[in-house]
Short mmCIF file of C-alpha atoms in Angstrom, two decimals:
data_model
loop_
_atom_site.label_atom_id
_atom_site.label_comp_id
_atom_site.label_asym_id
_atom_site.label_seq_id
_atom_site.Cartn_x
_atom_site.Cartn_y
_atom_site.Cartn_z
CA UNK N 1 -0.09 0.02 0.28
CA UNK N 2 1.85 3.16 -0.77
CA UNK N 3 0.75 6.71 0.55
CA UNK N 4 1.49 10.00 -0.30
CA UNK N 5 5.03 9.76 1.74
CA UNK N 6 5.96 7.16 -0.86
CA UNK N 7 5.02 9.76 -3.45
CA UNK N 8 7.21 12.65 -2.07
CA UNK N 9 10.35 10.38 -0.97
CA UNK N 10 10.23 9.03 -4.70
CA UNK N 11 10.22 13.24 -6.35
CA UNK N 12 12.94 13.61 -4.02
CA UNK N 13 14.74 10.58 -4.93
CA UNK N 14 14.06 11.49 -8.50
CA UNK N 15 14.94 15.17 -8.42
CA UNK N 16 18.02 15.46 -5.84
CA UNK N 17 19.78 11.97 -5.79
CA UNK N 18 22.35 12.84 -4.66
CA UNK N 19 20.53 13.53 -1.10
CA UNK N 20 20.33 10.92 1.46
CA UNK N 21 16.04 11.20 2.16
CA UNK N 22 15.38 8.34 4.81
CA UNK N 23 14.61 10.04 7.54
CA UNK N 24 11.75 11.59 5.46
CA UNK N 25 10.26 7.64 5.15
CA UNK N 26 9.81 7.67 9.27
CA UNK N 27 9.64 11.68 9.70
CA UNK N 28 7.50 12.76 7.63
CA UNK N 29 5.06 10.36 7.82
CA UNK N 30 4.88 11.27 12.05
CA UNK N 31 4.75 14.84 11.22
CA UNK N 32 1.52 13.32 8.82
CA UNK N 33 0.11 11.56 11.73
CA UNK N 34 0.81 13.89 13.98
CA UNK N 35 -1.79 16.62 11.41
CA UNK N 36 -4.62 13.90 11.46
CA UNK N 37 -4.40 13.02 14.61
CA UNK N 38 -4.91 17.04 15.77
CA UNK N 39 -7.64 17.23 13.87
CA UNK N 40 -9.34 14.31 15.76
CA UNK N 41 -8.76 15.22 18.86
CA UNK N 42 -10.26 18.38 17.84
CA UNK N 43 -13.64 16.86 17.07
CA UNK N 44 -13.23 14.80 19.84
CA UNK N 45 -13.83 17.27 22.92
CA UNK N 46 -16.05 19.49 20.17
CA UNK N 47 -18.07 16.46 20.68
CA UNK N 48 -17.71 17.41 24.48
CA UNK N 49 -17.43 21.31 24.27
CA UNK N 50 -13.94 21.40 24.65
CA UNK N 51 -11.03 23.29 22.90
CA UNK N 52 -8.39 21.11 23.10
CA UNK N 53 -6.32 23.59 25.71
CA UNK N 54 -9.00 22.78 27.59
CA UNK N 55 -9.31 19.67 27.30
CA UNK N 56 -5.78 19.96 28.58
CA UNK N 57 -5.79 21.61 31.49
CA UNK N 58 -9.34 20.06 32.48
CA UNK N 59 -7.27 16.57 32.19
CA UNK N 60 -3.75 18.02 34.55
CA UNK N 61 -6.37 18.52 36.77
CA UNK N 62 -8.56 15.05 36.71
CA UNK N 63 -5.31 12.81 37.15
CA UNK N 64 -3.91 14.50 40.10
CA UNK N 65 -6.57 12.33 41.69
CA UNK N 66 -8.94 14.19 44.83
CA UNK N 67 -9.10 17.39 45.07
CA UNK N 68 -8.00 17.74 41.75
CA UNK N 69 -6.31 21.08 42.17
CA UNK N 70 -3.23 22.86 41.34
CA UNK N 71 -1.12 25.77 41.38
CA UNK N 72 -1.55 28.01 38.97
CA UNK N 73 2.49 26.83 38.18
CA UNK N 74 1.95 23.11 38.22
CA UNK N 75 -0.49 23.76 35.72
CA UNK N 76 2.49 25.56 33.69
CA UNK N 77 4.91 22.99 33.98
CA UNK N 78 2.27 20.61 33.39
CA UNK N 79 0.69 22.03 29.59
CA UNK N 80 4.12 24.15 28.33
CA UNK N 81 1.97 27.68 28.47
CA UNK N 82 3.31 30.99 29.49
CA UNK N 83 2.17 32.09 33.30
CA UNK N 84 -0.03 34.80 31.21
CA UNK N 85 -1.24 32.49 28.97
CA UNK N 86 -2.48 29.95 32.02
CA UNK N 87 -3.55 33.32 33.56
CA UNK N 88 -6.02 33.80 30.55
CA UNK N 89 -6.99 29.82 30.58
CA UNK N 90 -8.11 29.50 33.98
CA UNK N 91 -9.92 32.87 34.14
CA UNK N 92 -11.54 31.49 30.79
CA UNK N 93 -12.45 28.56 32.33
CA UNK N 94 -13.86 29.44 35.22
CA UNK N 95 -16.42 31.28 33.81
CA UNK N 96 -17.45 28.23 32.56
CA UNK N 97 -17.82 26.86 35.85
CA UNK N 98 -15.31 24.49 34.87
CA UNK N 99 -13.04 24.79 37.59
CA UNK N 100 -12.71 27.66 40.24
CA UNK N 101 -9.80 29.65 42.20
CA UNK N 102 -9.22 28.15 45.67
CA UNK N 103 -7.23 30.02 48.70
CA UNK N 104 -3.58 28.47 49.31
CA UNK N 105 -3.46 27.36 52.79
CA UNK N 106 0.34 26.86 52.42
CA UNK N 107 0.67 29.92 50.79
CA UNK N 108 -1.31 33.09 52.07
CA UNK N 109 -1.05 35.02 48.53
CA UNK N 110 -0.94 31.93 46.71
CA UNK N 111 -3.77 30.28 45.00
CA UNK N 112 -5.48 26.62 43.62
CA UNK N 113 -7.48 25.97 40.79
CA UNK N 114 -9.91 22.97 41.62
CA UNK N 115 -11.63 20.84 38.98
CA UNK N 116 -15.57 21.12 39.64
CA UNK N 117 -17.84 18.20 39.20
CA UNK N 118 -18.68 19.69 35.76
CA UNK N 119 -15.24 20.36 34.55
CA UNK N 120 -15.03 16.61 35.93
CA UNK N 121 -17.50 15.45 34.00
CA UNK N 122 -16.62 17.37 30.47
CA UNK N 123 -13.13 16.11 31.45
CA UNK N 124 -14.29 12.32 31.97
CA UNK N 125 -16.61 12.12 28.61
CA UNK N 126 -13.39 14.20 26.49
CA UNK N 127 -11.22 11.34 27.19
CA UNK N 128 -13.48 8.34 26.80
CA UNK N 129 -14.49 9.54 23.76
CA UNK N 130 -11.03 10.47 22.66
CA UNK N 131 -9.62 7.26 23.33
CA UNK N 132 -12.30 5.59 21.11
CA UNK N 133 -11.50 7.51 18.38
CA UNK N 134 -7.87 6.63 19.11
CA UNK N 135 -8.34 2.58 19.66
CA UNK N 136 -10.51 3.49 16.29
CA UNK N 137 -7.15 4.63 14.71
CA UNK N 138 -4.85 1.94 16.17
CA UNK N 139 -7.20 -0.51 15.07
CA UNK N 140 -5.45 -1.99 12.20
CA UNK N 141 -2.68 -2.74 14.15
CA UNK N 142 -2.08 -5.97 16.71
CA UNK N 143 -1.22 -4.94 20.30
CA UNK N 144 2.22 -6.46 19.24
CA UNK N 145 2.31 -4.22 16.89
CA UNK N 146 1.13 -0.82 19.04
CA UNK N 147 3.62 -2.07 22.14
CA UNK N 148 6.53 -2.10 19.68
CA UNK N 149 5.57 1.44 18.25
CA UNK N 150 5.14 2.88 21.45
CA UNK N 151 7.92 1.75 22.15
CA UNK N 152 10.13 2.75 19.09
CA UNK N 153 8.34 6.39 19.83
CA UNK N 154 9.56 6.58 22.81
CA UNK N 155 13.17 6.27 22.05
CA UNK N 156 12.53 9.52 20.00
CA UNK N 157 11.26 11.53 22.36
CA UNK N 158 12.10 10.85 25.71
CA UNK N 159 15.17 13.41 24.73
CA UNK N 160 13.37 15.50 23.83
CA UNK N 161 10.98 15.34 27.11
CA UNK N 162 13.77 15.15 28.95
CA UNK N 163 15.24 18.01 28.76
CA UNK N 164 17.03 20.44 31.57
CA UNK N 165 14.54 23.81 32.14
#
């Protein structure tokens, strides 16, 4: 079965036989898959009235366990956005009733962001919808193939995820 990357690689081999275009065979597929997954995720989240960034914040809180709260700084670390962006996101989620701000009992000047019951429900429903969609995407692969692919992708992503600072 041929795909768009096969055609792209063949064209480059024809036009630039002096270059080793082998990396394109893997990384162009990863890049194209990322774009397809982004579209699929946006659709899955939209079915639950969420934007991808809203899902990221809500699920960051949901994964922490009861009482489902983090400081804004902890949310920054998990979502990789700036402080100003996070403040804006918390404001917008609070207006929707999905999170609430509470005083931090360990820091008089600090706040904690807590998931509301509505926020937890939306996060749980959106996650279930996403997993259904992602299972369908992976359906052509056996369990062993999924495990192998996961391990190979981990080898590629770990150096990026473990860079200090």
